[in-house]
Amino acid sequence: MTLQPTKAKYTGTVGEIAASLPGAAAIFKNFNIDFCCHGDVSLDEAAADRGIDVFMIEQALSTLKADDLPTPAKLSSGELTEYIQTRYHETHRREIAELIQLSRKVEAVHKDHPRAPAGLADVLRQMEGELEVHMKKEELILFPAMRWADTVLDAPISQMRHDHNDHALFLERLKGLTNEFTLPEDACRSWQALYSGLAKLADDLVEHIHIENNILFPRFEAR
Ligand SMILES: [Fe+2]
Ligand SMILES: [Fe+2]
C-alpha cells in the first residue's frame, strides 16, 4: 500500500498561523520552519520542504490553546508599534552592545583555540549598524505614519521587508561562525554567556521580524 502525504487541516500560510495561534511560532522553530521571512507558504508546503510529515506538526499545534498566551495580533496598531519598540528595538540595542564587548573578550582570550569565533565581534558591529538604521526608519517614519492614519504604505513596507531579509542573513553568519551557538566542552563562563546571549538575540530577532511581517505590515498593504 502506498501512503499518501497527509493534507494539512490548518489553512492559511505558516506566517498567518504563527500570527494567529499563540505558541505556534515556537513549534515552527522546533521543526526548523521559517515562518518569519519565508512565511508565505502553506503548512503542507513547509512540511514537505523540511521532509516532515505534516501530521507531526499538526499534532504539536493541536496542543495549543488559543487563550494561553497574549497575542500581538489583538493589539491596535498604535499599541503594537509601541510594544515592538520597547520589547524588541530597545532589547536588541542593549543586548548587541553587550555581546560585542563579550565577543571581543572571548576572541582575544581564546584566539589560539580552534573553535574560537574569529571575526564575530566585527559581524556583530555591522549588524548593530544595519539594525540601528532600520529601527530608526521604523521609529521615526513608518510607525508614526501607521499611528496617524489607516492608509496603504506599500513602498516603505517593501523596503522594510527587504531589510528583514538582510537581517536574516546576518543571523546565518552568526550561526556559521559559532557552529549554531554550540560551545566547545572547555568553554569558559564568558564564552557560555556569549553563545546563550547570541541564541536569545536570534530568537528575539526572528520573533520581531515575524510580528512585523505577518501581523503589523499586512494591515497597511494593498490586498
Ligand atoms: Fe522593528
Ligand atoms: Fe523591522
JSON list of C-alpha atoms and ligand atoms in Angstrom, two decimals:
[
{"chain": "A", "resi": 1, "resn": "MET", "atom": "CA", "xyz": [0.00, 0.00, 0.00]},
{"chain": "A", "resi": 2, "resn": "THR", "atom": "CA", "xyz": [1.32, 3.45, -0.87]},
{"chain": "A", "resi": 3, "resn": "LEU", "atom": "CA", "xyz": [0.99, 6.03, 1.86]},
{"chain": "A", "resi": 4, "resn": "GLN", "atom": "CA", "xyz": [-0.38, 9.32, 0.60]},
{"chain": "A", "resi": 5, "resn": "PRO", "atom": "CA", "xyz": [1.10, 12.51, 2.08]},
{"chain": "A", "resi": 6, "resn": "THR", "atom": "CA", "xyz": [-1.22, 13.89, 4.77]},
{"chain": "A", "resi": 7, "resn": "LYS", "atom": "CA", "xyz": [-3.11, 17.08, 3.85]},
{"chain": "A", "resi": 8, "resn": "ALA", "atom": "CA", "xyz": [-2.82, 19.86, 6.40]},
{"chain": "A", "resi": 9, "resn": "LYS", "atom": "CA", "xyz": [-6.00, 20.83, 8.23]},
{"chain": "A", "resi": 10, "resn": "TYR", "atom": "CA", "xyz": [-4.59, 24.21, 9.28]},
{"chain": "A", "resi": 11, "resn": "THR", "atom": "CA", "xyz": [-5.41, 26.66, 6.49]},
{"chain": "A", "resi": 12, "resn": "GLY", "atom": "CA", "xyz": [-3.54, 29.86, 5.66]},
{"chain": "A", "resi": 13, "resn": "THR", "atom": "CA", "xyz": [0.21, 30.35, 5.41]},
{"chain": "A", "resi": 14, "resn": "VAL", "atom": "CA", "xyz": [2.63, 29.41, 8.17]},
{"chain": "A", "resi": 15, "resn": "GLY", "atom": "CA", "xyz": [3.13, 33.14, 8.77]},
{"chain": "A", "resi": 16, "resn": "GLU", "atom": "CA", "xyz": [-0.61, 33.57, 9.31]},
{"chain": "A", "resi": 17, "resn": "ILE", "atom": "CA", "xyz": [-0.81, 30.52, 11.59]},
{"chain": "A", "resi": 18, "resn": "ALA", "atom": "CA", "xyz": [2.13, 31.83, 13.66]},
{"chain": "A", "resi": 19, "resn": "ALA", "atom": "CA", "xyz": [0.41, 35.23, 13.86]},
{"chain": "A", "resi": 20, "resn": "SER", "atom": "CA", "xyz": [-3.00, 33.98, 14.93]},
{"chain": "A", "resi": 21, "resn": "LEU", "atom": "CA", "xyz": [-2.18, 30.99, 17.13]},
{"chain": "A", "resi": 22, "resn": "PRO", "atom": "CA", "xyz": [-0.11, 31.87, 20.21]},
{"chain": "A", "resi": 23, "resn": "GLY", "atom": "CA", "xyz": [2.68, 29.35, 20.72]},
{"chain": "A", "resi": 24, "resn": "ALA", "atom": "CA", "xyz": [2.72, 28.23, 17.07]},
{"chain": "A", "resi": 25, "resn": "ALA", "atom": "CA", "xyz": [5.89, 30.24, 16.40]},
{"chain": "A", "resi": 26, "resn": "ALA", "atom": "CA", "xyz": [7.83, 28.21, 19.00]},
{"chain": "A", "resi": 27, "resn": "ILE", "atom": "CA", "xyz": [6.58, 24.95, 17.45]},
{"chain": "A", "resi": 28, "resn": "PHE", "atom": "CA", "xyz": [7.64, 26.05, 13.96]},
{"chain": "A", "resi": 29, "resn": "LYS", "atom": "CA", "xyz": [11.04, 26.96, 15.35]},
{"chain": "A", "resi": 30, "resn": "ASN", "atom": "CA", "xyz": [11.42, 23.45, 16.81]},
{"chain": "A", "resi": 31, "resn": "PHE", "atom": "CA", "xyz": [10.64, 21.96, 13.40]},
{"chain": "A", "resi": 32, "resn": "ASN", "atom": "CA", "xyz": [13.04, 24.42, 11.73]},
{"chain": "A", "resi": 33, "resn": "ILE", "atom": "CA", "xyz": [10.24, 26.01, 9.71]},
{"chain": "A", "resi": 34, "resn": "ASP", "atom": "CA", "xyz": [10.89, 29.61, 8.65]},
{"chain": "A", "resi": 35, "resn": "PHE", "atom": "CA", "xyz": [7.59, 31.37, 9.50]},
{"chain": "A", "resi": 36, "resn": "CYS", "atom": "CA", "xyz": [9.21, 34.78, 9.53]},
{"chain": "A", "resi": 37, "resn": "CYS", "atom": "CA", "xyz": [10.93, 35.83, 6.26]},
{"chain": "A", "resi": 38, "resn": "HIS", "atom": "CA", "xyz": [9.55, 32.91, 4.20]},
{"chain": "A", "resi": 39, "resn": "GLY", "atom": "CA", "xyz": [6.20, 32.55, 5.95]},
{"chain": "A", "resi": 40, "resn": "ASP", "atom": "CA", "xyz": [4.09, 32.85, 2.80]},
{"chain": "A", "resi": 41, "resn": "VAL", "atom": "CA", "xyz": [3.76, 29.08, 2.18]},
{"chain": "A", "resi": 42, "resn": "SER", "atom": "CA", "xyz": [1.10, 26.62, 3.35]},
{"chain": "A", "resi": 43, "resn": "LEU", "atom": "CA", "xyz": [1.76, 24.21, 6.20]},
{"chain": "A", "resi": 44, "resn": "ASP", "atom": "CA", "xyz": [1.79, 21.35, 3.66]},
{"chain": "A", "resi": 45, "resn": "GLU", "atom": "CA", "xyz": [4.47, 23.06, 1.57]},
{"chain": "A", "resi": 46, "resn": "ALA", "atom": "CA", "xyz": [6.57, 24.00, 4.60]},
{"chain": "A", "resi": 47, "resn": "ALA", "atom": "CA", "xyz": [6.43, 20.42, 5.92]},
{"chain": "A", "resi": 48, "resn": "ALA", "atom": "CA", "xyz": [7.33, 18.98, 2.51]},
{"chain": "A", "resi": 49, "resn": "ASP", "atom": "CA", "xyz": [10.29, 21.39, 2.25]},
{"chain": "A", "resi": 50, "resn": "ARG", "atom": "CA", "xyz": [11.66, 20.12, 5.58]},
{"chain": "A", "resi": 51, "resn": "GLY", "atom": "CA", "xyz": [10.88, 16.47, 4.79]},
{"chain": "A", "resi": 52, "resn": "ILE", "atom": "CA", "xyz": [8.49, 16.22, 7.76]},
{"chain": "A", "resi": 53, "resn": "ASP", "atom": "CA", "xyz": [5.03, 14.59, 7.84]},
{"chain": "A", "resi": 54, "resn": "VAL", "atom": "CA", "xyz": [2.64, 17.50, 8.26]},
{"chain": "A", "resi": 55, "resn": "PHE", "atom": "CA", "xyz": [0.64, 15.39, 10.74]},
{"chain": "A", "resi": 56, "resn": "MET", "atom": "CA", "xyz": [3.51, 15.65, 13.28]},
{"chain": "A", "resi": 57, "resn": "ILE", "atom": "CA", "xyz": [3.35, 19.46, 13.14]},
{"chain": "A", "resi": 58, "resn": "GLU", "atom": "CA", "xyz": [-0.44, 19.48, 13.35]},
{"chain": "A", "resi": 59, "resn": "GLN", "atom": "CA", "xyz": [-0.33, 17.26, 16.43]},
{"chain": "A", "resi": 60, "resn": "ALA", "atom": "CA", "xyz": [2.00, 19.73, 18.12]},
{"chain": "A", "resi": 61, "resn": "LEU", "atom": "CA", "xyz": [-0.20, 22.68, 17.08]},
{"chain": "A", "resi": 62, "resn": "SER", "atom": "CA", "xyz": [-3.33, 20.96, 18.37]},
{"chain": "A", "resi": 63, "resn": "THR", "atom": "CA", "xyz": [-1.90, 21.00, 21.92]},
{"chain": "A", "resi": 64, "resn": "LEU", "atom": "CA", "xyz": [-2.02, 24.83, 21.94]},
{"chain": "A", "resi": 65, "resn": "LYS", "atom": "CA", "xyz": [-4.96, 26.65, 23.45]},
{"chain": "A", "resi": 66, "resn": "ALA", "atom": "CA", "xyz": [-5.76, 29.98, 21.86]},
{"chain": "A", "resi": 67, "resn": "ASP", "atom": "CA", "xyz": [-6.07, 31.83, 25.18]},
{"chain": "A", "resi": 68, "resn": "ASP", "atom": "CA", "xyz": [-2.91, 30.57, 26.89]},
{"chain": "A", "resi": 69, "resn": "LEU", "atom": "CA", "xyz": [-0.70, 33.49, 25.83]},
{"chain": "A", "resi": 70, "resn": "PRO", "atom": "CA", "xyz": [-1.26, 37.16, 24.97]},
{"chain": "A", "resi": 71, "resn": "THR", "atom": "CA", "xyz": [-1.12, 37.70, 21.23]},
{"chain": "A", "resi": 72, "resn": "PRO", "atom": "CA", "xyz": [0.23, 40.77, 19.41]},
{"chain": "A", "resi": 73, "resn": "ALA", "atom": "CA", "xyz": [-2.47, 40.29, 16.76]},
{"chain": "A", "resi": 74, "resn": "LYS", "atom": "CA", "xyz": [-5.02, 41.54, 19.30]},
{"chain": "A", "resi": 75, "resn": "LEU", "atom": "CA", "xyz": [-3.22, 44.87, 19.84]},
{"chain": "A", "resi": 76, "resn": "SER", "atom": "CA", "xyz": [-4.17, 48.01, 17.92]},
{"chain": "A", "resi": 77, "resn": "SER", "atom": "CA", "xyz": [-1.50, 49.30, 15.51]},
{"chain": "A", "resi": 78, "resn": "GLY", "atom": "CA", "xyz": [-0.59, 52.08, 17.97]},
{"chain": "A", "resi": 79, "resn": "GLU", "atom": "CA", "xyz": [-0.21, 49.60, 20.82]},
{"chain": "A", "resi": 80, "resn": "LEU", "atom": "CA", "xyz": [1.66, 47.12, 18.63]},
{"chain": "A", "resi": 81, "resn": "THR", "atom": "CA", "xyz": [4.25, 49.62, 17.38]},
{"chain": "A", "resi": 82, "resn": "GLU", "atom": "CA", "xyz": [4.87, 50.77, 20.99]},
{"chain": "A", "resi": 83, "resn": "TYR", "atom": "CA", "xyz": [5.22, 47.14, 22.05]},
{"chain": "A", "resi": 84, "resn": "ILE", "atom": "CA", "xyz": [7.71, 46.40, 19.23]},
{"chain": "A", "resi": 85, "resn": "GLN", "atom": "CA", "xyz": [9.84, 49.39, 20.21]},
{"chain": "A", "resi": 86, "resn": "THR", "atom": "CA", "xyz": [10.06, 48.56, 23.91]},
{"chain": "A", "resi": 87, "resn": "ARG", "atom": "CA", "xyz": [10.10, 44.75, 23.73]},
{"chain": "A", "resi": 88, "resn": "TYR", "atom": "CA", "xyz": [12.36, 44.35, 20.67]},
{"chain": "A", "resi": 89, "resn": "HIS", "atom": "CA", "xyz": [14.14, 47.53, 19.50]},
{"chain": "A", "resi": 90, "resn": "GLU", "atom": "CA", "xyz": [15.34, 48.57, 22.95]},
{"chain": "A", "resi": 91, "resn": "THR", "atom": "CA", "xyz": [16.26, 44.99, 23.86]},
{"chain": "A", "resi": 92, "resn": "HIS", "atom": "CA", "xyz": [18.31, 44.48, 20.66]},
{"chain": "A", "resi": 93, "resn": "ARG", "atom": "CA", "xyz": [20.19, 47.74, 21.23]},
{"chain": "A", "resi": 94, "resn": "ARG", "atom": "CA", "xyz": [21.11, 46.83, 24.80]},
{"chain": "A", "resi": 95, "resn": "GLU", "atom": "CA", "xyz": [21.98, 43.21, 24.12]},
{"chain": "A", "resi": 96, "resn": "ILE", "atom": "CA", "xyz": [24.01, 43.66, 20.91]},
{"chain": "A", "resi": 97, "resn": "ALA", "atom": "CA", "xyz": [26.19, 46.27, 22.63]},
{"chain": "A", "resi": 98, "resn": "GLU", "atom": "CA", "xyz": [26.88, 43.79, 25.45]},
{"chain": "A", "resi": 99, "resn": "LEU", "atom": "CA", "xyz": [27.51, 40.92, 23.01]},
{"chain": "A", "resi": 100, "resn": "ILE", "atom": "CA", "xyz": [30.07, 42.97, 21.07]},
{"chain": "A", "resi": 101, "resn": "GLN", "atom": "CA", "xyz": [32.07, 43.55, 24.28]},
{"chain": "A", "resi": 102, "resn": "LEU", "atom": "CA", "xyz": [31.79, 39.91, 25.26]},
{"chain": "A", "resi": 103, "resn": "SER", "atom": "CA", "xyz": [32.79, 38.59, 21.83]},
{"chain": "A", "resi": 104, "resn": "ARG", "atom": "CA", "xyz": [35.86, 40.87, 21.73]},
{"chain": "A", "resi": 105, "resn": "LYS", "atom": "CA", "xyz": [36.91, 39.40, 25.07]},
{"chain": "A", "resi": 106, "resn": "VAL", "atom": "CA", "xyz": [36.31, 35.76, 24.06]},
{"chain": "A", "resi": 107, "resn": "GLU", "atom": "CA", "xyz": [38.06, 36.23, 20.71]},
{"chain": "A", "resi": 108, "resn": "ALA", "atom": "CA", "xyz": [41.11, 37.80, 22.40]},
{"chain": "A", "resi": 109, "resn": "VAL", "atom": "CA", "xyz": [41.43, 35.39, 25.34]},
{"chain": "A", "resi": 110, "resn": "HIS", "atom": "CA", "xyz": [40.86, 32.25, 23.22]},
{"chain": "A", "resi": 111, "resn": "LYS", "atom": "CA", "xyz": [42.49, 33.34, 19.96]},
{"chain": "A", "resi": 112, "resn": "ASP", "atom": "CA", "xyz": [44.54, 30.10, 19.81]},
{"chain": "A", "resi": 113, "resn": "HIS", "atom": "CA", "xyz": [41.51, 27.88, 20.42]},
{"chain": "A", "resi": 114, "resn": "PRO", "atom": "CA", "xyz": [40.49, 26.05, 17.18]},
{"chain": "A", "resi": 115, "resn": "ARG", "atom": "CA", "xyz": [36.78, 26.73, 17.87]},
{"chain": "A", "resi": 116, "resn": "ALA", "atom": "CA", "xyz": [37.19, 30.43, 18.77]},
{"chain": "A", "resi": 117, "resn": "PRO", "atom": "CA", "xyz": [34.60, 32.52, 16.86]},
{"chain": "A", "resi": 118, "resn": "ALA", "atom": "CA", "xyz": [37.14, 34.67, 14.96]},
{"chain": "A", "resi": 119, "resn": "GLY", "atom": "CA", "xyz": [35.51, 37.74, 13.40]},
{"chain": "A", "resi": 120, "resn": "LEU", "atom": "CA", "xyz": [32.30, 37.51, 15.44]},
{"chain": "A", "resi": 121, "resn": "ALA", "atom": "CA", "xyz": [32.64, 40.95, 17.04]},
{"chain": "A", "resi": 122, "resn": "ASP", "atom": "CA", "xyz": [33.07, 42.57, 13.62]},
{"chain": "A", "resi": 123, "resn": "VAL", "atom": "CA", "xyz": [29.96, 40.86, 12.24]},
{"chain": "A", "resi": 124, "resn": "LEU", "atom": "CA", "xyz": [28.00, 41.97, 15.32]},
{"chain": "A", "resi": 125, "resn": "ARG", "atom": "CA", "xyz": [29.21, 45.55, 14.80]},
{"chain": "A", "resi": 126, "resn": "GLN", "atom": "CA", "xyz": [27.99, 45.53, 11.19]},
{"chain": "A", "resi": 127, "resn": "MET", "atom": "CA", "xyz": [24.71, 44.00, 12.28]},
{"chain": "A", "resi": 128, "resn": "GLU", "atom": "CA", "xyz": [24.30, 46.62, 15.01]},
{"chain": "A", "resi": 129, "resn": "GLY", "atom": "CA", "xyz": [24.81, 49.40, 12.43]},
{"chain": "A", "resi": 130, "resn": "GLU", "atom": "CA", "xyz": [22.31, 47.97, 9.94]},
{"chain": "A", "resi": 131, "resn": "LEU", "atom": "CA", "xyz": [19.71, 47.22, 12.61]},
{"chain": "A", "resi": 132, "resn": "GLU", "atom": "CA", "xyz": [20.04, 50.71, 14.04]},
{"chain": "A", "resi": 133, "resn": "VAL", "atom": "CA", "xyz": [19.42, 52.37, 10.66]},
{"chain": "A", "resi": 134, "resn": "HIS", "atom": "CA", "xyz": [16.45, 50.06, 10.06]},
{"chain": "A", "resi": 135, "resn": "MET", "atom": "CA", "xyz": [14.87, 50.55, 13.50]},
{"chain": "A", "resi": 136, "resn": "LYS", "atom": "CA", "xyz": [15.29, 54.33, 13.23]},
{"chain": "A", "resi": 137, "resn": "LYS", "atom": "CA", "xyz": [13.41, 54.30, 9.91]},
{"chain": "A", "resi": 138, "resn": "GLU", "atom": "CA", "xyz": [10.58, 52.40, 11.61]},
{"chain": "A", "resi": 139, "resn": "GLU", "atom": "CA", "xyz": [10.55, 54.58, 14.73]},
{"chain": "A", "resi": 140, "resn": "LEU", "atom": "CA", "xyz": [10.82, 57.96, 13.01]},
{"chain": "A", "resi": 141, "resn": "ILE", "atom": "CA", "xyz": [8.90, 57.43, 9.76]},
{"chain": "A", "resi": 142, "resn": "LEU", "atom": "CA", "xyz": [6.93, 54.21, 9.36]},
{"chain": "A", "resi": 143, "resn": "PHE", "atom": "CA", "xyz": [5.45, 53.68, 12.83]},
{"chain": "A", "resi": 144, "resn": "PRO", "atom": "CA", "xyz": [4.30, 57.31, 13.23]},
{"chain": "A", "resi": 145, "resn": "ALA", "atom": "CA", "xyz": [2.63, 57.08, 9.80]},
{"chain": "A", "resi": 146, "resn": "MET", "atom": "CA", "xyz": [0.83, 53.94, 10.98]},
{"chain": "A", "resi": 147, "resn": "ARG", "atom": "CA", "xyz": [-0.38, 55.73, 14.12]},
{"chain": "A", "resi": 148, "resn": "TRP", "atom": "CA", "xyz": [-1.64, 58.78, 12.21]},
{"chain": "A", "resi": 149, "resn": "ALA", "atom": "CA", "xyz": [-3.79, 57.14, 9.58]},
{"chain": "A", "resi": 150, "resn": "ASP", "atom": "CA", "xyz": [-5.19, 53.88, 8.34]},
{"chain": "A", "resi": 151, "resn": "THR", "atom": "CA", "xyz": [-3.52, 54.10, 4.94]},
{"chain": "A", "resi": 152, "resn": "VAL", "atom": "CA", "xyz": [-1.66, 51.95, 2.40]},
{"chain": "A", "resi": 153, "resn": "LEU", "atom": "CA", "xyz": [2.11, 52.11, 2.88]},
{"chain": "A", "resi": 154, "resn": "ASP", "atom": "CA", "xyz": [3.29, 49.57, 0.30]},
{"chain": "A", "resi": 155, "resn": "ALA", "atom": "CA", "xyz": [6.57, 51.22, -0.73]},
{"chain": "A", "resi": 156, "resn": "PRO", "atom": "CA", "xyz": [8.17, 51.77, 2.71]},
{"chain": "A", "resi": 157, "resn": "ILE", "atom": "CA", "xyz": [6.93, 48.37, 3.91]},
{"chain": "A", "resi": 158, "resn": "SER", "atom": "CA", "xyz": [8.50, 46.64, 0.92]},
{"chain": "A", "resi": 159, "resn": "GLN", "atom": "CA", "xyz": [11.83, 48.30, 1.85]},
{"chain": "A", "resi": 160, "resn": "MET", "atom": "CA", "xyz": [11.44, 47.10, 5.47]},
{"chain": "A", "resi": 161, "resn": "ARG", "atom": "CA", "xyz": [10.73, 43.55, 4.30]},
{"chain": "A", "resi": 162, "resn": "HIS", "atom": "CA", "xyz": [13.90, 43.72, 2.20]},
{"chain": "A", "resi": 163, "resn": "ASP", "atom": "CA", "xyz": [15.89, 44.88, 5.26]},
{"chain": "A", "resi": 164, "resn": "HIS", "atom": "CA", "xyz": [14.44, 41.97, 7.26]},
{"chain": "A", "resi": 165, "resn": "ASN", "atom": "CA", "xyz": [15.83, 39.51, 4.71]},
{"chain": "A", "resi": 166, "resn": "ASP", "atom": "CA", "xyz": [19.26, 41.11, 5.22]},
{"chain": "A", "resi": 167, "resn": "HIS", "atom": "CA", "xyz": [18.89, 40.69, 8.99]},
{"chain": "A", "resi": 168, "resn": "ALA", "atom": "CA", "xyz": [18.16, 37.01, 8.47]},
{"chain": "A", "resi": 169, "resn": "LEU", "atom": "CA", "xyz": [21.43, 36.74, 6.51]},
{"chain": "A", "resi": 170, "resn": "PHE", "atom": "CA", "xyz": [23.28, 38.24, 9.48]},
{"chain": "A", "resi": 171, "resn": "LEU", "atom": "CA", "xyz": [21.76, 35.57, 11.71]},
{"chain": "A", "resi": 172, "resn": "GLU", "atom": "CA", "xyz": [23.05, 32.91, 9.30]},
{"chain": "A", "resi": 173, "resn": "ARG", "atom": "CA", "xyz": [26.54, 34.42, 9.53]},
{"chain": "A", "resi": 174, "resn": "LEU", "atom": "CA", "xyz": [26.38, 34.37, 13.34]},
{"chain": "A", "resi": 175, "resn": "LYS", "atom": "CA", "xyz": [25.32, 30.72, 13.28]},
{"chain": "A", "resi": 176, "resn": "GLY", "atom": "CA", "xyz": [28.07, 29.87, 10.79]},
{"chain": "A", "resi": 177, "resn": "LEU", "atom": "CA", "xyz": [30.79, 31.46, 12.96]},
{"chain": "A", "resi": 178, "resn": "THR", "atom": "CA", "xyz": [29.61, 29.70, 16.13]},
{"chain": "A", "resi": 179, "resn": "ASN", "atom": "CA", "xyz": [28.54, 26.29, 14.78]},
{"chain": "A", "resi": 180, "resn": "GLU", "atom": "CA", "xyz": [24.91, 27.21, 15.58]},
{"chain": "A", "resi": 181, "resn": "PHE", "atom": "CA", "xyz": [25.89, 28.55, 19.02]},
{"chain": "A", "resi": 182, "resn": "THR", "atom": "CA", "xyz": [27.43, 25.20, 20.02]},
{"chain": "A", "resi": 183, "resn": "LEU", "atom": "CA", "xyz": [30.06, 25.52, 22.75]},
{"chain": "A", "resi": 184, "resn": "PRO", "atom": "CA", "xyz": [33.29, 23.52, 22.93]},
{"chain": "A", "resi": 185, "resn": "GLU", "atom": "CA", "xyz": [33.49, 21.34, 26.05]},
{"chain": "A", "resi": 186, "resn": "ASP", "atom": "CA", "xyz": [36.15, 23.55, 27.67]},
{"chain": "A", "resi": 187, "resn": "ALA", "atom": "CA", "xyz": [34.25, 26.84, 27.13]},
{"chain": "A", "resi": 188, "resn": "CYS", "atom": "CA", "xyz": [34.68, 29.35, 29.96]},
{"chain": "A", "resi": 189, "resn": "ARG", "atom": "CA", "xyz": [31.83, 31.27, 31.58]},
{"chain": "A", "resi": 190, "resn": "SER", "atom": "CA", "xyz": [32.22, 34.25, 29.23]},
{"chain": "A", "resi": 191, "resn": "TRP", "atom": "CA", "xyz": [32.05, 32.01, 26.19]},
{"chain": "A", "resi": 192, "resn": "GLN", "atom": "CA", "xyz": [28.92, 30.33, 27.59]},
{"chain": "A", "resi": 193, "resn": "ALA", "atom": "CA", "xyz": [27.33, 33.71, 28.28]},
{"chain": "A", "resi": 194, "resn": "LEU", "atom": "CA", "xyz": [28.21, 34.88, 24.76]},
{"chain": "A", "resi": 195, "resn": "TYR", "atom": "CA", "xyz": [26.55, 31.95, 23.00]},
{"chain": "A", "resi": 196, "resn": "SER", "atom": "CA", "xyz": [23.44, 31.92, 25.19]},
{"chain": "A", "resi": 197, "resn": "GLY", "atom": "CA", "xyz": [23.15, 35.69, 24.59]},
{"chain": "A", "resi": 198, "resn": "LEU", "atom": "CA", "xyz": [23.52, 35.20, 20.83]},
{"chain": "A", "resi": 199, "resn": "ALA", "atom": "CA", "xyz": [20.85, 32.46, 20.82]},
{"chain": "A", "resi": 200, "resn": "LYS", "atom": "CA", "xyz": [18.48, 34.79, 22.70]},
{"chain": "A", "resi": 201, "resn": "LEU", "atom": "CA", "xyz": [19.21, 37.63, 20.25]},
{"chain": "A", "resi": 202, "resn": "ALA", "atom": "CA", "xyz": [18.50, 35.29, 17.32]},
{"chain": "A", "resi": 203, "resn": "ASP", "atom": "CA", "xyz": [15.18, 34.11, 18.85]},
{"chain": "A", "resi": 204, "resn": "ASP", "atom": "CA", "xyz": [14.12, 37.68, 19.63]},
{"chain": "A", "resi": 205, "resn": "LEU", "atom": "CA", "xyz": [15.00, 38.93, 16.16]},
{"chain": "A", "resi": 206, "resn": "VAL", "atom": "CA", "xyz": [13.05, 36.13, 14.46]},
{"chain": "A", "resi": 207, "resn": "GLU", "atom": "CA", "xyz": [10.01, 36.89, 16.65]},
{"chain": "A", "resi": 208, "resn": "HIS", "atom": "CA", "xyz": [10.37, 40.63, 16.00]},
{"chain": "A", "resi": 209, "resn": "ILE", "atom": "CA", "xyz": [10.51, 40.18, 12.21]},
{"chain": "A", "resi": 210, "resn": "HIS", "atom": "CA", "xyz": [7.60, 37.75, 12.33]},
{"chain": "A", "resi": 211, "resn": "ILE", "atom": "CA", "xyz": [5.39, 40.22, 14.22]},
{"chain": "A", "resi": 212, "resn": "GLU", "atom": "CA", "xyz": [6.16, 42.98, 11.73]},
{"chain": "A", "resi": 213, "resn": "ASN", "atom": "CA", "xyz": [6.00, 40.87, 8.53]},
{"chain": "A", "resi": 214, "resn": "ASN", "atom": "CA", "xyz": [2.95, 38.82, 9.42]},
{"chain": "A", "resi": 215, "resn": "ILE", "atom": "CA", "xyz": [0.89, 40.93, 11.83]},
{"chain": "A", "resi": 216, "resn": "LEU", "atom": "CA", "xyz": [1.69, 44.65, 11.57]},
{"chain": "A", "resi": 217, "resn": "PHE", "atom": "CA", "xyz": [2.62, 45.18, 7.90]},
{"chain": "A", "resi": 218, "resn": "PRO", "atom": "CA", "xyz": [-0.35, 43.36, 6.29]},
{"chain": "A", "resi": 219, "resn": "ARG", "atom": "CA", "xyz": [-2.64, 45.91, 7.97]},
{"chain": "A", "resi": 220, "resn": "PHE", "atom": "CA", "xyz": [-1.10, 48.63, 5.76]},
{"chain": "A", "resi": 221, "resn": "GLU", "atom": "CA", "xyz": [-0.57, 46.78, 2.49]},
{"chain": "A", "resi": 222, "resn": "ALA", "atom": "CA", "xyz": [-2.92, 46.74, -0.52]},
{"chain": "A", "resi": 223, "resn": "ARG", "atom": "CA", "xyz": [-4.69, 43.37, -0.66]},
{"chain": "B", "resi": 1, "resn": "FE", "atom": "FE", "xyz": [11.22, 46.63, 14.14]},
{"chain": "B", "resi": 2, "resn": "FE", "atom": "FE", "xyz": [11.69, 45.77, 11.12]}
]
